[in-house]
mmCIF file of C-alpha atoms in Angstrom:
data_model
loop_
_atom_site.group_PDB
_atom_site.id
_atom_site.type_symbol
_atom_site.label_atom_id
_atom_site.label_comp_id
_atom_site.label_asym_id
_atom_site.label_seq_id
_atom_site.Cartn_x
_atom_site.Cartn_y
_atom_site.Cartn_z
ATOM 1 C CA MET L 1 6.674 -8.505 12.570
ATOM 2 C CA ALA L 2 5.531 -11.383 14.781
ATOM 3 C CA ARG L 3 7.713 -11.796 17.866
ATOM 4 C CA ILE L 4 8.176 -15.122 19.612
ATOM 5 C CA ARG L 5 7.932 -14.873 23.410
ATOM 6 C CA VAL L 6 10.785 -16.797 25.027
ATOM 7 C CA GLY L 7 11.384 -18.173 28.518
ATOM 8 C CA LEU L 8 14.843 -19.299 29.627
ATOM 9 C CA MET L 9 15.346 -22.455 31.701
ATOM 10 C CA GLY L 10 18.765 -22.214 33.345
ATOM 11 C CA LEU L 11 20.686 -18.960 33.815
ATOM 12 C CA GLY L 12 24.303 -20.139 34.092
ATOM 13 C CA LYS L 13 27.353 -19.082 32.067
ATOM 14 C CA VAL L 14 25.986 -20.324 28.780
ATOM 15 C CA ALA L 15 22.824 -18.224 29.273
ATOM 16 C CA GLU L 16 24.992 -15.098 29.395
ATOM 17 C CA CYS L 17 26.503 -16.037 26.027
ATOM 18 C CA HIS L 18 23.084 -16.708 24.531
ATOM 19 C CA LEU L 19 21.684 -13.414 25.784
ATOM 20 C CA ALA L 20 24.680 -11.498 24.448
ATOM 21 C CA GLY L 21 24.043 -13.083 21.059
ATOM 22 C CA TYR L 22 20.306 -12.371 21.178
ATOM 23 C CA GLN L 23 20.865 -8.617 21.048
ATOM 24 C CA GLY L 24 19.387 -7.232 17.859
ATOM 25 C CA VAL L 25 17.275 -10.314 17.076
ATOM 26 C CA ASP L 26 13.982 -8.733 16.035
ATOM 27 C CA ASN L 27 11.657 -11.719 15.896
ATOM 28 C CA VAL L 28 11.963 -12.728 19.578
ATOM 29 C CA ARG L 29 11.387 -11.191 23.005
ATOM 30 C CA ILE L 30 12.957 -12.639 26.158
ATOM 31 C CA VAL L 31 10.079 -12.536 28.635
ATOM 32 C CA ALA L 32 11.274 -14.556 31.637
ATOM 33 C CA GLY L 33 13.994 -16.804 33.014
ATOM 34 C CA ALA L 34 14.217 -19.447 35.747
ATOM 35 C CA ASP L 35 17.080 -20.867 37.804
ATOM 36 C CA ILE L 36 17.458 -22.590 41.180
ATOM 37 C CA SER L 37 19.874 -19.908 42.463
ATOM 38 C CA PRO L 38 18.133 -16.835 43.954
ATOM 39 C CA GLN L 39 21.254 -14.711 43.522
ATOM 40 C CA ARG L 40 21.605 -15.726 39.894
ATOM 41 C CA VAL L 41 17.943 -15.062 39.131
ATOM 42 C CA GLU L 42 18.110 -11.613 40.730
ATOM 43 C CA GLN L 43 21.338 -10.701 38.908
ATOM 44 C CA MET L 44 20.315 -11.916 35.449
ATOM 45 C CA ALA L 45 16.767 -10.539 35.602
ATOM 46 C CA ALA L 46 18.073 -7.102 36.573
ATOM 47 C CA GLU L 47 20.843 -7.142 33.967
ATOM 48 C CA TRP L 48 18.750 -8.348 31.041
ATOM 49 C CA GLY L 49 15.320 -6.967 31.913
ATOM 50 C CA PHE L 50 13.146 -10.073 32.194
ATOM 51 C CA THR L 51 10.999 -11.533 34.996
ATOM 52 C CA GLY L 52 12.885 -14.006 37.151
ATOM 53 C CA TYR L 53 11.642 -17.252 38.718
ATOM 54 C CA LEU L 54 13.117 -19.915 40.984
ATOM 55 C CA ASP L 55 10.699 -22.559 39.693
ATOM 56 C CA PRO L 56 10.389 -23.179 35.928
ATOM 57 C CA ALA L 57 6.894 -24.613 36.445
ATOM 58 C CA GLU L 58 5.799 -21.321 38.009
ATOM 59 C CA MET L 59 7.294 -19.426 35.074
ATOM 60 C CA LEU L 60 5.318 -21.544 32.596
ATOM 61 C CA GLU L 61 2.140 -21.107 34.634
ATOM 62 C CA LYS L 62 2.335 -17.327 35.008
ATOM 63 C CA GLU L 63 3.889 -16.190 31.714
ATOM 64 C CA GLU L 64 2.462 -16.184 28.196
ATOM 65 C CA LEU L 65 5.244 -17.872 26.224
ATOM 66 C CA ASP L 66 5.666 -19.390 22.783
ATOM 67 C CA MET L 67 8.913 -21.269 23.376
ATOM 68 C CA VAL L 68 11.620 -22.037 25.913
ATOM 69 C CA CYS L 69 15.398 -22.234 25.698
ATOM 70 C CA ILE L 70 16.718 -25.032 27.918
ATOM 71 C CA MET L 71 20.207 -24.117 29.158
ATOM 72 C CA SER L 72 20.336 -26.087 32.402
ATOM 73 C CA PRO L 73 22.763 -28.973 33.061
ATOM 74 C CA PRO L 74 21.872 -31.879 30.735
ATOM 75 C CA SER L 75 20.829 -34.101 33.646
ATOM 76 C CA VAL L 76 17.475 -32.240 33.776
ATOM 77 C CA HIS L 77 16.950 -31.578 30.041
ATOM 78 C CA ARG L 78 14.350 -34.320 29.670
ATOM 79 C CA GLN L 79 12.343 -33.138 32.674
ATOM 80 C CA LEU L 80 12.264 -29.542 31.448
ATOM 81 C CA ALA L 81 11.522 -30.492 27.844
ATOM 82 C CA GLU L 82 8.581 -32.657 28.879
ATOM 83 C CA MET L 83 7.324 -29.829 31.092
ATOM 84 C CA ALA L 84 7.509 -27.380 28.182
ATOM 85 C CA ALA L 85 5.847 -29.796 25.766
ATOM 86 C CA ALA L 86 3.006 -30.375 28.230
ATOM 87 C CA ASN L 87 2.445 -26.605 28.106
ATOM 88 C CA LYS L 88 2.429 -26.628 24.261
ATOM 89 C CA LEU L 89 5.664 -24.649 24.023
ATOM 90 C CA HIS L 90 8.304 -25.022 21.327
ATOM 91 C CA ILE L 91 11.731 -26.081 22.631
ATOM 92 C CA LEU L 92 15.322 -25.074 21.891
ATOM 93 C CA CYS L 93 17.582 -27.383 23.907
ATOM 94 C CA GLU L 94 21.304 -26.893 24.503
ATOM 95 C CA LYS L 95 23.791 -29.711 23.905
ATOM 96 C CA PRO L 96 24.039 -32.512 24.770
ATOM 97 C CA MET L 97 20.324 -33.039 24.318
ATOM 98 C CA ALA L 98 20.254 -35.523 27.223
ATOM 99 C CA LEU L 99 22.438 -38.092 28.965
ATOM 100 C CA SER L 100 20.862 -41.206 27.465
ATOM 101 C CA LEU L 101 19.338 -42.246 24.167
ATOM 102 C CA GLU L 102 16.165 -43.147 26.067
ATOM 103 C CA ASP L 103 15.862 -39.591 27.396
ATOM 104 C CA CYS L 104 16.485 -38.114 23.934
ATOM 105 C CA GLN L 105 13.777 -40.280 22.428
ATOM 106 C CA ALA L 106 11.368 -39.352 25.231
ATOM 107 C CA MET L 107 11.950 -35.657 24.479
ATOM 108 C CA ILE L 108 11.322 -36.203 20.771
ATOM 109 C CA SER L 109 8.144 -38.151 21.523
ATOM 110 C CA ALA L 110 6.862 -35.525 23.973
ATOM 111 C CA ALA L 111 7.319 -32.768 21.376
ATOM 112 C CA GLU L 112 5.642 -34.809 18.632
ATOM 113 C CA LYS L 113 2.696 -35.684 20.885
ATOM 114 C CA ALA L 114 2.236 -32.026 21.859
ATOM 115 C CA GLY L 115 2.574 -30.823 18.257
ATOM 116 C CA VAL L 116 5.492 -28.508 19.061
ATOM 117 C CA LYS L 117 8.925 -28.130 17.483
ATOM 118 C CA LEU L 118 12.066 -29.422 19.180
ATOM 119 C CA CYS L 119 15.275 -27.749 18.007
ATOM 120 C CA TYR L 120 18.601 -29.275 19.034
ATOM 121 C CA GLY L 121 21.095 -26.575 20.037
ATOM 122 C CA SER L 122 23.744 -27.380 17.447
ATOM 123 C CA SER L 123 25.127 -23.854 17.577
ATOM 124 C CA TYR L 124 28.166 -24.685 15.401
ATOM 125 C CA ARG L 125 25.789 -24.958 12.442
ATOM 126 C CA CYS L 126 25.246 -21.197 12.879
ATOM 127 C CA LEU L 127 28.910 -20.141 13.076
ATOM 128 C CA PRO L 128 29.637 -18.087 9.934
ATOM 129 C CA ALA L 129 32.865 -19.914 9.025
ATOM 130 C CA CYS L 130 31.101 -23.285 9.303
ATOM 131 C CA LEU L 131 28.132 -22.082 7.242
ATOM 132 C CA LYS L 132 30.426 -20.819 4.473
ATOM 133 C CA ALA L 133 32.515 -24.001 4.556
ATOM 134 C CA ARG L 134 29.403 -26.147 4.137
ATOM 135 C CA GLU L 135 28.272 -23.987 1.236
ATOM 136 C CA MET L 136 31.635 -24.480 -0.477
ATOM 137 C CA ILE L 137 31.618 -28.233 0.153
ATOM 138 C CA ASN L 138 28.061 -28.521 -1.225
ATOM 139 C CA GLU L 139 29.166 -26.629 -4.339
ATOM 140 C CA GLY L 140 31.889 -29.238 -4.908
ATOM 141 C CA VAL L 141 34.830 -26.904 -4.286
ATOM 142 C CA LEU L 142 36.738 -29.665 -2.448
ATOM 143 C CA GLY L 143 35.449 -32.539 -4.543
ATOM 144 C CA LYS L 144 34.975 -35.664 -2.466
ATOM 145 C CA VAL L 145 35.625 -35.064 1.259
ATOM 146 C CA LEU L 146 38.306 -37.481 2.477
ATOM 147 C CA LEU L 147 39.280 -36.470 6.015
ATOM 148 C CA MET L 148 38.103 -34.117 8.774
ATOM 149 C CA THR L 149 40.023 -33.428 11.989
ATOM 150 C CA GLU L 150 39.634 -31.369 15.174
ATOM 151 C CA THR L 151 41.766 -31.415 18.309
ATOM 152 C CA PHE L 152 42.121 -29.726 21.657
ATOM 153 C CA VAL L 153 45.304 -30.642 23.496
ATOM 154 C CA GLY L 154 46.422 -28.237 26.198
ATOM 155 C CA GLY L 155 45.380 -26.700 29.463
ATOM 156 C CA ALA L 156 47.412 -25.966 32.577
ATOM 157 C CA GLY L 157 48.300 -29.462 33.756
ATOM 158 C CA ILE L 158 46.322 -31.619 36.135
ATOM 159 C CA GLU L 159 46.438 -28.902 38.820
ATOM 160 C CA GLY L 160 44.718 -26.436 36.495
ATOM 161 C CA TRP L 161 42.074 -28.879 35.256
ATOM 162 C CA LYS L 162 38.532 -28.919 36.598
ATOM 163 C CA ASP L 163 35.818 -31.529 36.193
ATOM 164 C CA LEU L 164 32.396 -30.104 35.316
ATOM 165 C CA GLY L 165 30.936 -31.853 38.370
ATOM 166 C CA ALA L 166 28.227 -34.380 39.189
ATOM 167 C CA HIS L 167 25.473 -31.745 38.885
ATOM 168 C CA HIS L 168 26.384 -31.528 35.211
ATOM 169 C CA TYR L 169 27.362 -35.124 34.423
ATOM 170 C CA PRO L 170 26.588 -37.780 37.078
ATOM 171 C CA SER L 171 29.603 -39.348 38.792
ATOM 172 C CA ASP L 172 31.244 -42.296 37.017
ATOM 173 C CA GLY L 173 29.191 -41.720 33.878
ATOM 174 C CA PRO L 174 30.450 -40.136 30.632
ATOM 175 C CA GLY L 175 31.708 -36.642 31.396
ATOM 176 C CA GLY L 176 34.891 -34.841 32.319
ATOM 177 C CA GLY L 177 35.877 -31.246 31.641
ATOM 178 C CA GLY L 178 34.524 -28.539 29.396
ATOM 179 C CA MET L 179 36.906 -29.233 26.508
ATOM 180 C CA GLY L 180 36.590 -33.025 26.488
ATOM 181 C CA LEU L 181 34.729 -35.501 24.339
ATOM 182 C CA VAL L 182 31.286 -35.253 25.969
ATOM 183 C CA ASP L 183 30.879 -31.512 26.504
ATOM 184 C CA HIS L 184 33.017 -30.256 23.584
ATOM 185 C CA GLY L 185 33.202 -33.183 21.179
ATOM 186 C CA ILE L 186 29.404 -33.446 21.022
ATOM 187 C CA HIS L 187 29.514 -30.396 18.728
ATOM 188 C CA PHE L 188 31.683 -32.221 16.212
ATOM 189 C CA ALA L 189 29.711 -35.457 16.354
ATOM 190 C CA ASP L 190 27.023 -33.333 14.704
ATOM 191 C CA VAL L 191 28.777 -30.619 12.700
ATOM 192 C CA LEU L 192 31.383 -32.779 10.900
ATOM 193 C CA PRO L 193 28.884 -35.102 9.202
ATOM 194 C CA TRP L 194 26.692 -32.037 8.569
ATOM 195 C CA LEU L 195 29.598 -30.280 6.837
ATOM 196 C CA ALA L 196 30.271 -33.296 4.650
ATOM 197 C CA GLY L 197 26.594 -33.947 3.908
ATOM 198 C CA THR L 198 26.687 -37.491 5.218
ATOM 199 C CA LYS L 199 25.992 -39.629 8.293
ATOM 200 C CA VAL L 200 28.227 -41.477 10.729
ATOM 201 C CA GLN L 201 28.349 -45.188 9.989
ATOM 202 C CA ALA L 202 30.729 -46.513 12.680
ATOM 203 C CA VAL L 203 32.929 -45.223 15.506
ATOM 204 C CA PHE L 204 36.015 -46.166 17.481
ATOM 205 C CA GLY L 205 37.173 -44.213 20.530
ATOM 206 C CA ARG L 206 37.478 -43.565 24.239
ATOM 207 C CA GLY L 207 36.119 -40.909 26.598
ATOM 208 C CA ASN L 208 36.584 -39.654 30.143
ATOM 209 C CA PHE L 209 34.242 -40.241 33.090
ATOM 210 C CA SER L 210 32.761 -37.722 35.500
ATOM 211 C CA GLY L 211 34.632 -37.552 38.806
ATOM 212 C CA GLN L 212 37.603 -39.546 37.523
ATOM 213 C CA ALA L 213 41.107 -38.447 36.534
ATOM 214 C CA PRO L 214 41.364 -37.193 32.944
ATOM 215 C CA ALA L 215 43.120 -39.146 30.204
ATOM 216 C CA ALA L 216 43.552 -38.766 26.453
ATOM 217 C CA GLU L 217 40.251 -38.989 24.588
ATOM 218 C CA TYR L 218 39.699 -39.770 20.935
ATOM 219 C CA LEU L 219 36.919 -40.525 18.497
ATOM 220 C CA THR L 220 37.221 -41.817 14.950
ATOM 221 C CA MET L 221 34.050 -41.537 12.883
ATOM 222 C CA MET L 222 33.702 -43.537 9.673
ATOM 223 C CA MET L 223 31.168 -41.809 7.401
ATOM 224 C CA GLU L 224 28.688 -43.350 5.000
ATOM 225 C CA ASN L 225 30.320 -41.490 2.084
ATOM 226 C CA GLY L 226 33.748 -42.960 2.874
ATOM 227 C CA ALA L 227 35.185 -39.935 4.691
ATOM 228 C CA VAL L 228 36.885 -40.297 8.080
ATOM 229 C CA ALA L 229 36.649 -37.760 10.915
ATOM 230 C CA GLN L 230 39.054 -37.760 13.865
ATOM 231 C CA LEU L 231 38.763 -35.972 17.238
ATOM 232 C CA LEU L 232 41.674 -35.948 19.712
ATOM 233 C CA TYR L 233 41.549 -34.340 23.171
ATOM 234 C CA HIS L 234 43.501 -33.909 26.374
ATOM 235 C CA GLU L 235 42.564 -30.917 28.503
ATOM 236 C CA ALA L 236 44.841 -31.539 31.516
ATOM 237 C CA THR L 237 48.262 -31.275 29.899
ATOM 238 C CA TYR L 238 50.053 -28.286 28.309
ATOM 239 C CA PRO L 239 49.788 -26.784 24.829
ATOM 240 C CA SER L 240 52.638 -27.315 22.394
ATOM 241 C CA VAL L 241 51.590 -24.786 19.752
ATOM 242 C CA MET L 242 54.231 -22.283 18.649
ATOM 243 C CA PRO L 243 53.592 -18.512 18.927
ATOM 244 C CA GLY L 244 53.311 -18.168 15.164
ATOM 245 C CA GLU L 245 50.512 -20.725 15.047
ATOM 246 C CA GLY L 246 48.093 -18.394 16.822
ATOM 247 C CA ILE L 247 45.595 -16.124 15.115
ATOM 248 C CA PHE L 248 43.977 -12.740 15.625
ATOM 249 C CA SER L 249 40.458 -13.744 16.604
ATOM 250 C CA LEU L 250 37.395 -11.982 15.205
ATOM 251 C CA GLY L 251 35.052 -13.906 17.515
ATOM 252 C CA ALA L 252 34.860 -14.958 21.144
ATOM 253 C CA SER L 253 36.101 -18.356 22.330
ATOM 254 C CA TRP L 254 36.164 -20.531 25.442
ATOM 255 C CA ASP L 255 39.280 -21.405 27.404
ATOM 256 C CA VAL L 256 39.994 -24.759 29.030
ATOM 257 C CA GLN L 257 38.261 -23.649 32.255
ATOM 258 C CA GLY L 258 35.078 -22.862 30.330
ATOM 259 C CA ASN L 259 35.431 -19.083 30.553
ATOM 260 C CA LEU L 260 34.344 -16.979 27.583
ATOM 261 C CA VAL L 261 37.321 -15.128 26.086
ATOM 262 C CA PRO L 262 36.195 -11.991 24.192
ATOM 263 C CA GLY L 263 36.990 -11.645 20.513
ATOM 264 C CA GLY L 264 39.352 -9.072 19.088
ATOM 265 C CA ASP L 265 42.501 -10.413 20.764
ATOM 266 C CA TRP L 266 45.371 -12.681 19.800
ATOM 267 C CA ASP L 267 44.466 -16.333 20.382
ATOM 268 C CA GLY L 268 47.574 -18.409 21.022
ATOM 269 C CA GLN L 269 45.737 -21.735 20.768
ATOM 270 C CA PRO L 270 42.875 -21.205 18.325
ATOM 271 C CA GLN L 271 40.356 -23.972 17.822
ATOM 272 C CA SER L 272 39.872 -25.126 14.248
ATOM 273 C CA ILE L 273 38.496 -27.796 11.937
ATOM 274 C CA SER L 274 40.434 -29.154 8.959
ATOM 275 C CA VAL L 275 38.527 -30.558 5.985
ATOM 276 C CA ASN L 276 40.610 -32.282 3.308
ATOM 277 C CA GLY L 277 39.197 -33.262 -0.073
ATOM 278 C CA GLU L 278 40.263 -34.478 -3.498
ATOM 279 C CA LYS L 279 40.485 -30.961 -4.995
ATOM 280 C CA GLY L 280 41.615 -28.924 -1.995
ATOM 281 C CA SER L 281 41.200 -28.323 1.719
ATOM 282 C CA LEU L 282 39.649 -25.915 4.220
ATOM 283 C CA ARG L 283 40.847 -24.676 7.603
ATOM 284 C CA ILE L 284 37.859 -23.471 9.593
ATOM 285 C CA PHE L 285 38.653 -21.293 12.608
ATOM 286 C CA HIS L 286 35.089 -21.537 13.850
ATOM 287 C CA TYR L 287 35.365 -19.248 16.872
ATOM 288 C CA ALA L 288 38.008 -16.905 15.462
ATOM 289 C CA ASN L 289 35.556 -16.488 12.553
ATOM 290 C CA LYS L 290 38.077 -17.072 9.781
ATOM 291 C CA LEU L 291 38.143 -19.508 6.877
ATOM 292 C CA TYR L 292 41.040 -20.480 4.589
ATOM 293 C CA HIS L 293 40.943 -22.406 1.310
ATOM 294 C CA PHE L 294 43.952 -24.306 -0.044
ATOM 295 C CA THR L 295 44.472 -25.817 -3.501
ATOM 296 C CA ALA L 296 47.490 -26.950 -5.498
ATOM 297 C CA ASP L 297 47.857 -23.419 -6.881
ATOM 298 C CA SER L 298 46.741 -21.077 -4.119
ATOM 299 C CA ALA L 299 46.060 -20.360 -0.466
ATOM 300 C CA LYS L 300 43.497 -17.687 0.310
ATOM 301 C CA GLN L 301 41.246 -16.372 3.044
ATOM 302 C CA VAL L 302 37.525 -16.678 2.317
ATOM 303 C CA PRO L 303 35.265 -13.805 3.501
ATOM 304 C CA VAL L 304 32.585 -14.791 6.023
ATOM 305 C CA SER L 305 29.789 -12.978 7.854
ATOM 306 C CA ASP L 306 30.858 -10.898 10.875
ATOM 307 C CA ARG L 307 28.230 -12.558 13.089
ATOM 308 C CA GLY L 308 30.724 -14.704 15.010
ATOM 309 C CA ASN L 309 30.555 -16.003 18.577
ATOM 310 C CA PRO L 310 28.361 -15.111 20.486
ATOM 311 C CA GLY L 311 26.347 -13.749 17.552
ATOM 312 C CA HIS L 312 25.750 -17.292 16.284
ATOM 313 C CA PHE L 313 23.476 -17.913 19.283
ATOM 314 C CA GLY L 314 21.338 -15.050 18.002
ATOM 315 C CA LEU L 315 21.283 -16.528 14.499
ATOM 316 C CA GLN L 316 20.294 -19.893 15.982
ATOM 317 C CA LEU L 317 17.376 -18.393 17.920
ATOM 318 C CA GLU L 318 16.336 -16.177 15.001
ATOM 319 C CA THR L 319 16.339 -19.151 12.619
ATOM 320 C CA PHE L 320 14.321 -21.302 15.014
ATOM 321 C CA ALA L 321 11.824 -18.488 15.648
ATOM 322 C CA ASN L 322 11.361 -18.132 11.883
ATOM 323 C CA SER L 323 10.772 -21.880 11.568
ATOM 324 C CA ILE L 324 8.022 -21.567 14.203
ATOM 325 C CA ILE L 325 6.423 -18.592 12.469
ATOM 326 C CA LYS L 326 6.587 -20.189 9.003
ATOM 327 C CA GLY L 327 5.844 -23.767 10.096
ATOM 328 C CA GLU L 328 9.162 -25.063 8.789
ATOM 329 C CA LYS L 329 11.592 -27.705 10.054
ATOM 330 C CA PRO L 330 14.262 -26.463 12.532
ATOM 331 C CA LEU L 331 17.881 -26.162 11.396
ATOM 332 C CA ALA L 332 18.763 -29.045 13.747
ATOM 333 C CA SER L 333 16.093 -31.459 14.949
ATOM 334 C CA GLY L 334 15.689 -33.647 18.008
ATOM 335 C CA GLU L 335 16.764 -36.566 15.834
ATOM 336 C CA ASP L 336 20.043 -34.733 15.151
ATOM 337 C CA GLY L 337 20.601 -34.415 18.908
ATOM 338 C CA LEU L 338 19.847 -38.093 19.378
ATOM 339 C CA GLN L 339 22.298 -39.036 16.620
ATOM 340 C CA ALA L 340 25.097 -36.864 18.068
ATOM 341 C CA LEU L 341 24.722 -38.502 21.486
ATOM 342 C CA LYS L 342 24.636 -41.951 19.866
ATOM 343 C CA VAL L 343 28.031 -41.190 18.267
ATOM 344 C CA ILE L 344 29.587 -39.982 21.543
ATOM 345 C CA LEU L 345 28.250 -42.899 23.580
ATOM 346 C CA GLY L 346 29.521 -45.172 20.827
ATOM 347 C CA ALA L 347 33.066 -44.158 21.767
ATOM 348 C CA TYR L 348 32.487 -45.390 25.331
ATOM 349 C CA GLN L 349 30.996 -48.626 24.070
ATOM 350 C CA SER L 350 33.981 -49.005 21.750
ATOM 351 C CA ALA L 351 36.465 -48.630 24.607
ATOM 352 C CA GLU L 352 34.553 -51.108 26.770
ATOM 353 C CA GLN L 353 34.287 -53.740 24.029
ATOM 354 C CA ARG L 354 37.588 -52.879 22.316
ATOM 355 C CA LYS L 355 36.045 -52.837 18.875
ATOM 356 C CA VAL L 356 34.507 -50.626 16.207
ATOM 357 C CA ILE L 357 30.846 -49.862 16.952
ATOM 358 C CA ASP L 358 28.249 -49.738 14.181
ATOM 359 C CA ILE L 359 26.157 -46.557 14.466
ATOM 360 C CA ALA L 360 24.100 -46.733 11.292
#
């Protein structure tokens, strides 16, 4: 079997999750990794058995690679993607793809010019419960999709809240914490229209800014097929869920501080997506790796694959590697990353202009 040689750009927390998910993926080999922190490079290289570098350019010069995974803060995604494209390497880029639409388009253009594939890191498309839900929706199990919702309201008050910092999202620009609209909601700007098989037509919302006090965030997406999707967030208050509303998680999750919480435990505030249609509804516990289907006559759990978080990162890499080997289109393209950012930035434009913003 052909094996794709991979270099990692950025070795922070998310790289640990990716590497944990990459275990057992047969069509790739992690060759090298680069980060600006000497301690981090030494630790990760020793733990995962690859060659470490402090300079990504040096890594690309010295190693024989086929692709890179960009897992650095988004402020340098464009720079690293253009560097990889110049070296004729395929690119898997974590979310958000960049901080501006201009940077996203530059990344797409660089990949096209170099003749390499650019895969947007829409990892939720590889979560088993989301994959099964999309299959059911495509089969018409729900009929016409009417409404989709996802919320995260909780935390440990303002004292327990932490901004992701200017190194991640530049001060006074769109940003905030790890469970807010920009860093968390970007997933749903992509996966909700993907689930419903449609595109976002218009948005109305409001988001937080990097380095500023957190407030309630929201995003309403009006879809081309008539469905509405609603996101609602506040990560610096307190949860109001009752003990019985928790779930025994079969997959790992992230807490409000951005720490990975291992699967196999009781999750008192599980994250979920609700999809309501004409014939029934779905409750997708995407990280807990559970799916429920409701109709007028029944309520039942739907079996899903056991490859939950962080295994979905492995499925994402495996799928992209196969698309490289077979010359096929990636599961999520650079255009998908551009569209997701356009939706999120539309919420900020909506708040500034106090009106609905046309996305289509």
